[in-house]
Coordinates of N, CA and C in Angstrom, one line a residue:
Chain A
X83 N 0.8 -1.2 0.0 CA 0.0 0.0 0.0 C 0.9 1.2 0.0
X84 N 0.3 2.1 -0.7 CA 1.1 3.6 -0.8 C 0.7 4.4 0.4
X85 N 1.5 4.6 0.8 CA 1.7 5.7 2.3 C 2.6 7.4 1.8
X86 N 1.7 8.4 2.5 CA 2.7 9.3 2.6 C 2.3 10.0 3.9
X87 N 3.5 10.5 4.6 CA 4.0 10.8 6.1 C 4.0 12.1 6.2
X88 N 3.6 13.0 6.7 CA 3.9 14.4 7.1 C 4.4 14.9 8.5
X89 N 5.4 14.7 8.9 CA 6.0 14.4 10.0 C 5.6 15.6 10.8
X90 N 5.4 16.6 10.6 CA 5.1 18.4 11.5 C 3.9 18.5 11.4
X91 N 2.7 18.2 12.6 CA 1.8 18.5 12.2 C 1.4 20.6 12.0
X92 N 2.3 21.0 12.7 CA 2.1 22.5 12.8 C 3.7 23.2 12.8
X93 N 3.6 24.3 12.0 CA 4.7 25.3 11.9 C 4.5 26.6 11.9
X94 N 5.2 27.4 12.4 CA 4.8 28.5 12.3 C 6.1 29.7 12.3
X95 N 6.1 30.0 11.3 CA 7.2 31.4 11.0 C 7.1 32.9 11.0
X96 N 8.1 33.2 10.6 CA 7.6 35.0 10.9 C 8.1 35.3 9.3
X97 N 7.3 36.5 9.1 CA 6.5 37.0 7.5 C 8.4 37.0 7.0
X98 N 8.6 36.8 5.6 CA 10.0 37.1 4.9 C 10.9 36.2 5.8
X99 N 10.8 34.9 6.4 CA 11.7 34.5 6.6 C 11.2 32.5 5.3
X100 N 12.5 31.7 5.5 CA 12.0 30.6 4.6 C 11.9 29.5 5.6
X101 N 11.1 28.5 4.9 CA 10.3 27.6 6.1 C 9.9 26.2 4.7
X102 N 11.2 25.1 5.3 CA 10.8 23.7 4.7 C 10.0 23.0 5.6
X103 N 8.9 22.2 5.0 CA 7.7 21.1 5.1 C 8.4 20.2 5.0
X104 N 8.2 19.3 6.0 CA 8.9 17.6 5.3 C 7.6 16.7 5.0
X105 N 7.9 15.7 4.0 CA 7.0 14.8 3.7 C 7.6 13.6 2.9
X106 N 7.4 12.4 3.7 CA 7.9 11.3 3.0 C 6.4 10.1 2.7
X107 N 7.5 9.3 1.5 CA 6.4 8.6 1.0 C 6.7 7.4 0.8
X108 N 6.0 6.2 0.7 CA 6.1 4.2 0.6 C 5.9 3.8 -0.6
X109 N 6.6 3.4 -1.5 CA 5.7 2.7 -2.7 C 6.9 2.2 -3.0
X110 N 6.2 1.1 -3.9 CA 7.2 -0.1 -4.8 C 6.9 0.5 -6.2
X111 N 6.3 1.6 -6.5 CA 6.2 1.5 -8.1 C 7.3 2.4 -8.2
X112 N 7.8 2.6 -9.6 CA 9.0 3.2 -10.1 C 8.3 4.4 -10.6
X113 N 7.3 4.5 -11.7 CA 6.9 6.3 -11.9 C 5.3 6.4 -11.3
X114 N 5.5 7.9 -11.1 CA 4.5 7.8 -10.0 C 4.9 9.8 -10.3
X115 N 3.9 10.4 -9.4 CA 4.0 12.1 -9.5 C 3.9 12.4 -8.1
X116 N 4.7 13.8 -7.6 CA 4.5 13.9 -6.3 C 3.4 15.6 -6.3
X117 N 2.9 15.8 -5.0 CA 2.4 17.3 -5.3 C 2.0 17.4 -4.2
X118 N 2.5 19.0 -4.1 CA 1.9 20.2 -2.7 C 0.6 20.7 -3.1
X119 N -0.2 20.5 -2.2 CA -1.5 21.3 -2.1 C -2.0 22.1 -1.1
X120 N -2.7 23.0 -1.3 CA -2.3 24.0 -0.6 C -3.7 24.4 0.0
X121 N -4.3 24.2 1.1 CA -6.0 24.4 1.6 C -5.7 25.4 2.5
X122 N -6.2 26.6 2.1 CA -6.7 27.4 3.0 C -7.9 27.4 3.6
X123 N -8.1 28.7 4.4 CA -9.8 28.5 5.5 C -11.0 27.9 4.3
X124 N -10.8 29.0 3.2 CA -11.8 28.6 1.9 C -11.9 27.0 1.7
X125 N -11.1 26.4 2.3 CA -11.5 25.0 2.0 C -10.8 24.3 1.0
X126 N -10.9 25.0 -0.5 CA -10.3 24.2 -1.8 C -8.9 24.2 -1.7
X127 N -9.0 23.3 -2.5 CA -7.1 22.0 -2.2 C -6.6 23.5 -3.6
X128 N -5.6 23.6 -3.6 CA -5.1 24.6 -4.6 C -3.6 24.0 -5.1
X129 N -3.5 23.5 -5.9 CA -1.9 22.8 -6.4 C -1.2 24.0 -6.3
X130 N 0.4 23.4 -5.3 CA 1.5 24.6 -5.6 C 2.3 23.8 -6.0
X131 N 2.9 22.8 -6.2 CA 3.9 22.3 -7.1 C 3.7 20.8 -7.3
X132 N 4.4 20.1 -8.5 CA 4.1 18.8 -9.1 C 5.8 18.5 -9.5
X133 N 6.0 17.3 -8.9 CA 7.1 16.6 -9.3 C 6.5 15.5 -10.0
X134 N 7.9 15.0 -11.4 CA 7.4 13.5 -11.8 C 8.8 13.0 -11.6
X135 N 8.1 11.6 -11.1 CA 9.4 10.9 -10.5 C 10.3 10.4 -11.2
X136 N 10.1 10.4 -12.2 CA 11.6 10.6 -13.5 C 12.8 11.8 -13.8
X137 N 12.0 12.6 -13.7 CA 12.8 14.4 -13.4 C 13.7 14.1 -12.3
X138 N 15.4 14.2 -12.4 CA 15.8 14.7 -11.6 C 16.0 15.8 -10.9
X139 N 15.6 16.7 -11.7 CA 15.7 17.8 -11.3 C 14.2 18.8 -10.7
X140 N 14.5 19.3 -9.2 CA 13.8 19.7 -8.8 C 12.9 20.9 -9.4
X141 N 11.7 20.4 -9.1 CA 10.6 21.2 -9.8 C 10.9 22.8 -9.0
X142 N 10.1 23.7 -9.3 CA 10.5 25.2 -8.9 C 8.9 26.0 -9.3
X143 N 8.3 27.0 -8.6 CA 7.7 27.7 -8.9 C 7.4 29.0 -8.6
X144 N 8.3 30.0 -8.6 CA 8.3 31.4 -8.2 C 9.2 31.1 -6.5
X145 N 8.2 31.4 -5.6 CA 8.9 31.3 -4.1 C 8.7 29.5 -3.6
X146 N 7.9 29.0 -4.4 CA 8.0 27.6 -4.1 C 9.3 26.1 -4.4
X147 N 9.5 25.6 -3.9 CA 10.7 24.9 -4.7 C 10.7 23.5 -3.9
X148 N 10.8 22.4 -4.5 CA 11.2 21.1 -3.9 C 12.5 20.6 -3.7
X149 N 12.9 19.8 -2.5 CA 13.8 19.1 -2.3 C 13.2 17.1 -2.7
X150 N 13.4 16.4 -4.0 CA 13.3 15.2 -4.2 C 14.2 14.6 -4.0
X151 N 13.8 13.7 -2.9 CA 15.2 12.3 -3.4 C 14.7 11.3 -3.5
X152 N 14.7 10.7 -4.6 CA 13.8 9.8 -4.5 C 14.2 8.3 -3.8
X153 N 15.7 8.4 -3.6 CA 16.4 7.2 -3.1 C 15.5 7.2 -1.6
X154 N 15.7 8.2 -1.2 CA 15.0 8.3 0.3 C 13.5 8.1 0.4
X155 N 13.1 8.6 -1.0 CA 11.5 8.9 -0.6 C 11.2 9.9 -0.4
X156 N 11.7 11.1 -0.4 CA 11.8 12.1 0.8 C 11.1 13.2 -0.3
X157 N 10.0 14.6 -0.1 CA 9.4 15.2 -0.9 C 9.4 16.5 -0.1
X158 N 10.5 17.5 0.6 CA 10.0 18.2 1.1 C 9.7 19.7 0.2
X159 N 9.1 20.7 0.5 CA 8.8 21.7 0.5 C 9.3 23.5 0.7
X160 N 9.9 24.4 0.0 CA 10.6 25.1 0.4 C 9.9 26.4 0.3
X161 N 10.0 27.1 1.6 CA 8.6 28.4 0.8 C 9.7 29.5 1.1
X162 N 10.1 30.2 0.2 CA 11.2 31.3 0.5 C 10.2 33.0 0.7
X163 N 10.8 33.5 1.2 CA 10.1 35.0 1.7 C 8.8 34.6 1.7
X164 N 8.4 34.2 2.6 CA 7.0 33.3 3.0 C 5.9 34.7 3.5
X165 N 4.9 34.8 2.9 CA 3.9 35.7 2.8 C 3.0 35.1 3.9
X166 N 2.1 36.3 4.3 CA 1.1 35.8 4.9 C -0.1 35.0 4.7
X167 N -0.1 35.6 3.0 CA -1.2 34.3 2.6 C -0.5 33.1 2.2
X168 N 0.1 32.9 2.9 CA 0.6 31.5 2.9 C 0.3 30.7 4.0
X169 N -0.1 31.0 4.6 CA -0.8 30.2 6.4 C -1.8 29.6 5.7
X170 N -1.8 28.3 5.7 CA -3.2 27.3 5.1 C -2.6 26.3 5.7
X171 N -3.2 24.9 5.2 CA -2.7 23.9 5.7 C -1.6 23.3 4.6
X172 N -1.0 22.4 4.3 CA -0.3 21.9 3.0 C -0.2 20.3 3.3
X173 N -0.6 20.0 2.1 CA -0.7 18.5 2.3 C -0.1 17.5 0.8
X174 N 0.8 16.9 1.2 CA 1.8 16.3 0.2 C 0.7 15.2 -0.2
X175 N 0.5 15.0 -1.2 CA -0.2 13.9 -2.7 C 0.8 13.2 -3.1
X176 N 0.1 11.9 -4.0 CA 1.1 11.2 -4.6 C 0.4 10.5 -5.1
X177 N 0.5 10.2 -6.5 CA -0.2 9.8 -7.4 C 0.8 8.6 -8.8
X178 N 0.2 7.0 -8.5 CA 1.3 6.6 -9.5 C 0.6 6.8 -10.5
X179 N 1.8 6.3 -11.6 CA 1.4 6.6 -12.6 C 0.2 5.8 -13.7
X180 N -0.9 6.2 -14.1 CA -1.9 5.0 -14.6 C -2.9 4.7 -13.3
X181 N -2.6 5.3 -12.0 CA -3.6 4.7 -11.2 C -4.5 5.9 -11.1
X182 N -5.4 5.9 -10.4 CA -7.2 7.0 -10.3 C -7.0 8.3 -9.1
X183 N -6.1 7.6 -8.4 CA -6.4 8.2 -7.0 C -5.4 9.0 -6.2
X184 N -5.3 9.7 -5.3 CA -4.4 10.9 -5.0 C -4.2 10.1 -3.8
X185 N -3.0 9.4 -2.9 CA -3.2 9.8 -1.5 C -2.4 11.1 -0.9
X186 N -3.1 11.3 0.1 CA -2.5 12.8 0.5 C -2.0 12.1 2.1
X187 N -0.9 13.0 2.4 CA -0.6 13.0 3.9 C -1.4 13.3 5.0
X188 N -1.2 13.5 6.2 CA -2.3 13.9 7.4 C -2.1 15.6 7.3
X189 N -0.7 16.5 6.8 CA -1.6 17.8 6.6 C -0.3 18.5 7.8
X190 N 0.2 19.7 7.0 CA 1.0 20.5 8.2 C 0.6 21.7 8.0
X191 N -0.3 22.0 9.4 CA -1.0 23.8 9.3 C 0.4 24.8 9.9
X192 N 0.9 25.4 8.5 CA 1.7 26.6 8.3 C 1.2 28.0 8.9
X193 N 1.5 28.7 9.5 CA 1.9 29.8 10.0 C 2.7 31.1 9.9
X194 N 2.2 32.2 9.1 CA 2.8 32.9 8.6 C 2.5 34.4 10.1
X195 N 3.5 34.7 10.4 CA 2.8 35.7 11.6 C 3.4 37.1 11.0
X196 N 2.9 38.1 11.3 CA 3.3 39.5 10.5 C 4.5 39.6 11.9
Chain B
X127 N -13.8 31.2 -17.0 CA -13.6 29.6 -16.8 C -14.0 29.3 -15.8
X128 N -15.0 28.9 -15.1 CA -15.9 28.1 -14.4 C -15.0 26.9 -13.7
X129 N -14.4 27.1 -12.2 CA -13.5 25.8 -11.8 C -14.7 25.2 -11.4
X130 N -14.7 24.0 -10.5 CA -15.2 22.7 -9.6 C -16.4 23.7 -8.7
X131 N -17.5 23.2 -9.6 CA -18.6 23.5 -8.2 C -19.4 23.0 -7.8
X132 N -19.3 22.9 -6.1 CA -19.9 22.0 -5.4 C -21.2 22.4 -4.7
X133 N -22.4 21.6 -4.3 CA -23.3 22.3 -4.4 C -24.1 20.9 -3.3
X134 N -24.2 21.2 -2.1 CA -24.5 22.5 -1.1 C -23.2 22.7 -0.5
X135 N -22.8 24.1 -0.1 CA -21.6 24.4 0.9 C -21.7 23.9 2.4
X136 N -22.7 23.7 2.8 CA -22.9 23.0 3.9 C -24.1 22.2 4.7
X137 N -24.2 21.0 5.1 CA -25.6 20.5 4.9 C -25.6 19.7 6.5
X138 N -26.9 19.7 7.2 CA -27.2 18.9 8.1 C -28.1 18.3 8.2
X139 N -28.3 16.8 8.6 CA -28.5 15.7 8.3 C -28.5 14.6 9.5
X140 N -29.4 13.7 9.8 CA -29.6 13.2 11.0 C -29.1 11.5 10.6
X141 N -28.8 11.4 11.9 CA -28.2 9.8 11.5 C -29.3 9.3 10.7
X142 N -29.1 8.2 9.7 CA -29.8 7.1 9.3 C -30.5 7.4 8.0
X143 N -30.5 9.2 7.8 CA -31.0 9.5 6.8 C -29.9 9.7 5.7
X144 N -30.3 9.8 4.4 CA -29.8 9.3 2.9 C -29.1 11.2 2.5
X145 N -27.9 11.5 1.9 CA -27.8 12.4 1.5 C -27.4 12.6 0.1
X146 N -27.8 13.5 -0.8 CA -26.9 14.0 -2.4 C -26.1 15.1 -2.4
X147 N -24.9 14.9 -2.3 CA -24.1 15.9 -2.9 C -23.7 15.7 -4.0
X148 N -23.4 17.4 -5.2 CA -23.6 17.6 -6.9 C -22.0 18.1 -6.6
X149 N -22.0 18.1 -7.7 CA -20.1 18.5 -8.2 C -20.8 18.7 -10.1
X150 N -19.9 19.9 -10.3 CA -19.8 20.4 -11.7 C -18.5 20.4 -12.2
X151 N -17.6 19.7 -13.1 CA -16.8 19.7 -13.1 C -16.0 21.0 -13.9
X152 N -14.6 21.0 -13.5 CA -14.5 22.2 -14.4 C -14.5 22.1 -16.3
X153 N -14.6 23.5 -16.5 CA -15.0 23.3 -18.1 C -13.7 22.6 -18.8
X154 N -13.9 21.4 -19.5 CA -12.8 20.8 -20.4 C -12.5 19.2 -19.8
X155 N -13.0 19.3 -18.9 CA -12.8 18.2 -17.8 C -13.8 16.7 -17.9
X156 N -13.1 15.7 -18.1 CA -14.4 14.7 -18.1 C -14.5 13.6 -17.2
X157 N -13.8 14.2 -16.0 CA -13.5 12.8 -15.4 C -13.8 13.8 -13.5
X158 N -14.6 12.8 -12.6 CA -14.7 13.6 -11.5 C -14.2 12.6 -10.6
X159 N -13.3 12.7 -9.7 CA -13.2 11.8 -8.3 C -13.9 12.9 -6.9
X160 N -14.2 11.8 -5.9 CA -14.3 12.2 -4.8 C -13.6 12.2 -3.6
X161 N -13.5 13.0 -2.7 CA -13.1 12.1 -1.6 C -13.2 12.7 -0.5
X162 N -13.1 12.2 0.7 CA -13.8 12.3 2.1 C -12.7 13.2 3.1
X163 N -12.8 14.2 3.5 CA -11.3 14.4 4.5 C -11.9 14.9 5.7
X164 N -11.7 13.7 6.7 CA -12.5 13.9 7.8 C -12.1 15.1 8.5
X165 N -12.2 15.9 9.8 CA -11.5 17.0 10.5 C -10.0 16.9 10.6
X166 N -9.4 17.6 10.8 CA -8.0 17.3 10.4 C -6.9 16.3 10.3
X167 N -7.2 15.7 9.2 CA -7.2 14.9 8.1 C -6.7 15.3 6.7
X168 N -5.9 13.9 6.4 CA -5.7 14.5 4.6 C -7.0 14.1 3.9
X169 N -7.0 14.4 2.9 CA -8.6 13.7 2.2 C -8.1 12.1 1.6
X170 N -9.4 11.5 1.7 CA -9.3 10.2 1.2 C -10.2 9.8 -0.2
X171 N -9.6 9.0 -1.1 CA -10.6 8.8 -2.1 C -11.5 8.0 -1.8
X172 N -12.1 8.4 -2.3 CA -14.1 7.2 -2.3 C -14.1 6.5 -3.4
X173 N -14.1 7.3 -4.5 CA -14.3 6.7 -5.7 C -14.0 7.9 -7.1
X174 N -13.9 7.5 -8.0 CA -13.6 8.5 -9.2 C -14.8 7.5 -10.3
X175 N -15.2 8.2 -11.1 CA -16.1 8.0 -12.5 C -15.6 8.8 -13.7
X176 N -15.6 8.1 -14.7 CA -15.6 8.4 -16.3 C -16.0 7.4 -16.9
X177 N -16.5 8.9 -17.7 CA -17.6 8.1 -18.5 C -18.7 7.5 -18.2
X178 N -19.0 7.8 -17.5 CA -21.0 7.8 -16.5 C -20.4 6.8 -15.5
X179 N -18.9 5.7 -15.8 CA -18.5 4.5 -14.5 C -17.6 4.7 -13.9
X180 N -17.9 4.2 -12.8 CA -17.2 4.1 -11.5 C -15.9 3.0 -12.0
X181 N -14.6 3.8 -11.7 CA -14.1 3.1 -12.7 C -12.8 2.5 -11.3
X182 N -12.6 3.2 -10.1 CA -11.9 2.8 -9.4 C -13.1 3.8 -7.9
X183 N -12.4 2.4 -6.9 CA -13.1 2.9 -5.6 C -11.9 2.4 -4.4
X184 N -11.9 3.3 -3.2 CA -11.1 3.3 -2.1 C -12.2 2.2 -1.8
X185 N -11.7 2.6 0.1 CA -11.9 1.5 0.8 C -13.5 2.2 1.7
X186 N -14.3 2.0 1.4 CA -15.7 2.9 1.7 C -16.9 1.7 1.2
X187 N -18.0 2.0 2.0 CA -18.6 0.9 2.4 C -19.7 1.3 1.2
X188 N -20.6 0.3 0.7 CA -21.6 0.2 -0.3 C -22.7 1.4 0.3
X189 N -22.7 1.9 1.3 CA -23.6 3.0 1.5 C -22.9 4.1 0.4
X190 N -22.0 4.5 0.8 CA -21.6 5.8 -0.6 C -21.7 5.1 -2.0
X191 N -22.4 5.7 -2.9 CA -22.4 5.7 -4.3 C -22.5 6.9 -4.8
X192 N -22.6 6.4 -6.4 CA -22.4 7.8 -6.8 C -22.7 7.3 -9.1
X193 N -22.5 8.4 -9.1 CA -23.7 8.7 -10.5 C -22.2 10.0 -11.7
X194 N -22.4 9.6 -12.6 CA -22.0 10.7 -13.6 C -22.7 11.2 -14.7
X195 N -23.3 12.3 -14.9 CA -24.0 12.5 -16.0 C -23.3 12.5 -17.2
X196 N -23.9 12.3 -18.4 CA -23.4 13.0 -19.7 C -22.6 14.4 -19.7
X197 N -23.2 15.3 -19.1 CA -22.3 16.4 -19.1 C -21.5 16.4 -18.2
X198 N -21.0 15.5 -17.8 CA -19.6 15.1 -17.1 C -20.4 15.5 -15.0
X199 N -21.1 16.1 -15.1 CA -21.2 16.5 -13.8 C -21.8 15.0 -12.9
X200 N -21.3 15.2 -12.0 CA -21.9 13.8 -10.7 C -22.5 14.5 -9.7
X201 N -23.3 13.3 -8.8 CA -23.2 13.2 -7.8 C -22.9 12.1 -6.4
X202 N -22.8 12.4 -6.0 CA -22.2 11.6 -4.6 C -22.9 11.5 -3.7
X203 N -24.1 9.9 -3.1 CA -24.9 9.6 -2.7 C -24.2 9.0 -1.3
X204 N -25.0 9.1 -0.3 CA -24.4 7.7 1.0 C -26.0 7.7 1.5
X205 N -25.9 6.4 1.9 CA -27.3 6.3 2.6 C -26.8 5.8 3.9
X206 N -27.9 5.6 4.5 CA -27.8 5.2 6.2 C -26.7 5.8 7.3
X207 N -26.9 7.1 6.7 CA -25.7 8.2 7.8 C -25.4 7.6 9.4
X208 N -24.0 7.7 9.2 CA -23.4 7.3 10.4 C -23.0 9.0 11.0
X209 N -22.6 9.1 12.4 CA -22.4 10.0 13.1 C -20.6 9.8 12.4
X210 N -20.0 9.4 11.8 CA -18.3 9.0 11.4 C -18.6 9.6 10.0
X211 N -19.4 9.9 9.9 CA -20.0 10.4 7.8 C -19.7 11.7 7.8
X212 N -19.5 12.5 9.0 CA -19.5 13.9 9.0 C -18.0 14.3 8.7
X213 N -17.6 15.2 7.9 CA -16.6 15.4 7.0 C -17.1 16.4 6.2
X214 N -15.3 17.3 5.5 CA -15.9 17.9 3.9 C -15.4 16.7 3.1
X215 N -16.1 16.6 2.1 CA -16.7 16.2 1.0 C -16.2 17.1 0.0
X216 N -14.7 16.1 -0.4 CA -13.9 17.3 -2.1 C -14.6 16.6 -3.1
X217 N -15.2 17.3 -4.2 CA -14.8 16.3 -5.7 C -13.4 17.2 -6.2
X218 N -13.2 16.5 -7.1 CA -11.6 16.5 -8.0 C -11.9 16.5 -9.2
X219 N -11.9 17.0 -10.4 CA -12.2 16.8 -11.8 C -10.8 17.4 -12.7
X220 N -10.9 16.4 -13.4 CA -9.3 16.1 -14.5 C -9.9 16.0 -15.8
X221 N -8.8 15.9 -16.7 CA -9.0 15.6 -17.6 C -8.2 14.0 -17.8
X222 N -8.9 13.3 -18.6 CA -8.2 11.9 -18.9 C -7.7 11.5 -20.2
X223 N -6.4 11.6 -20.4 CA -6.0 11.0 -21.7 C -5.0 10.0 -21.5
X224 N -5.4 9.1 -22.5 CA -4.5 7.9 -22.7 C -4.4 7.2 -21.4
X225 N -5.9 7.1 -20.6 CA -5.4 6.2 -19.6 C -5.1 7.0 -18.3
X226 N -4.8 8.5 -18.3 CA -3.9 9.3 -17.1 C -4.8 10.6 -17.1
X227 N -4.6 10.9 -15.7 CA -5.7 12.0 -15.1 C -4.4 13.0 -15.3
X228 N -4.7 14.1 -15.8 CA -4.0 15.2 -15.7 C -4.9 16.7 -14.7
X229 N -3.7 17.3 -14.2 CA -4.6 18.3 -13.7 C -5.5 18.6 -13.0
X230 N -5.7 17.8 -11.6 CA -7.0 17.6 -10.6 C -7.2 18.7 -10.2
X231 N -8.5 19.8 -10.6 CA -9.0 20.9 -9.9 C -9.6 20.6 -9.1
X232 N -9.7 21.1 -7.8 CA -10.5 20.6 -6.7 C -11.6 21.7 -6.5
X233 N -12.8 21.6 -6.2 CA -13.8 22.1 -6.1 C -13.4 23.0 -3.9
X234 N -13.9 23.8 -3.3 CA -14.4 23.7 -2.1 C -14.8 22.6 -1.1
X235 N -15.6 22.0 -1.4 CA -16.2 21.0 -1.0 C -17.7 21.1 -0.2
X236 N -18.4 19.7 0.2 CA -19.5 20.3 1.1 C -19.3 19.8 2.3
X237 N -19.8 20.6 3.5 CA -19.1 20.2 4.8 C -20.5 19.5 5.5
X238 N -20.8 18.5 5.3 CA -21.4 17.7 5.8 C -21.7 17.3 7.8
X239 N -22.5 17.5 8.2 CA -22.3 17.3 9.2 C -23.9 16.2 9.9
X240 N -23.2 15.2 10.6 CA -24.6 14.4 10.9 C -25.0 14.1 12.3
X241 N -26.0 14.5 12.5 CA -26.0 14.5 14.3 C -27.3 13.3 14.7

């Protein structure tokens, strides 16, 4: 069975500083996709980044950026000059490749304080 | 562009009774999954449909079902409400090519509660 771990359930930083998420994940399949999602109060899941587990190289998106290893499993999250609308919850997905279904982690509520 | 809309934002509901929640998927999209994320919680899948079938299902008991129209939109049925049923309620809607879900927009959800 596919597992993924969010080891912090809560973090909390101060506005403009940077703040990594850890999240690791279980599987025997070889390609598979990894992804940050991003729930704020509003509720809806909001994608902030997507790895595929073929890419060595780590995905990137403005102040977002991943650390992959895939030897480890390991998928964490890098939020640099971290804003206030950044306090939601974040929840690491993982989706193989060809299969239906997302599993997500238990969820680390981020903290952005002015 | 019209994302994922879910429809009711919030519903109450007494044990034992039957509930429908709607999902619209977004425009371009032909494929809807569901899934359950209890209070803090990751969400879990229930089930996904394409093509009006239920084409994969988690681990969730024959009370939840669920329906896809032609116009790609579902709904997501459970009967015989348990007090453990209460949860939001995401659908997910992708597009499917060649076999693979690209791009899961997630709707809000409906936040279900059963007393």
């Amino acid at each position: 069975a596919q597992t993924v771990t969010q080891s912090q359930p809560e973090m909390s930083v101060q506005e403009a500083e940077t703040v990594t998420l850890s999240c690791t994940y279980d599987t025997s399949e070889s390609n598979y996709y990894l992804f940050w999602y991003k729930q704020p109060p509003s509720r809806q899941m909001i994608l902030v980044i997507r790895q595929e587990a073929y890419k060595q190289q780590n995905a990137t998106e403005n102040r977002f950026s991943v650390n992959f290893q895939k030897a480890a499993k390991s998928f964490s999250l890098k939020i640099s000059d971290s804003q206030l609308g950044d306090t939601a919850m974040y929840f690491c997905a993982f989706l193989i490749q060809g299969a239906q279904k997302l599993v997500f982690g238990q969820g680390t509520r981020l903290t952005i304080n002015p | 562009d019209a994302g994922v809309t879910q429809s009711p934002t919030h519903l109450i509901k007494t044990r034992g009774q039957q509930v429908t929640l709607r999902c619209s998927p977004k425009s371009g999209h032909d494929t809807v999954s569901w899934y359950q994320q209890a209070l803090g919680q990751g969400p879990q899948f229930i089930f996904q449909y394409y093509e009006e079938e239920e084409r994969q299902r988690g681990n969730f008991p024959d009370r939840f079902s669920g329906h896809q129209f032609p116009n790609y939109s579902s709904e997501l049925n459970v009967n015989a409400l348990l007090l453990g049923d209460s949860a939001l309620y995401l659908c997910a809607s992708s597009l499917r090519t060649g076999g693979v879900n690209y791009g899961y927009t997630f709707g809000s959800g409906t936040r279900l509660t059963v007393v």
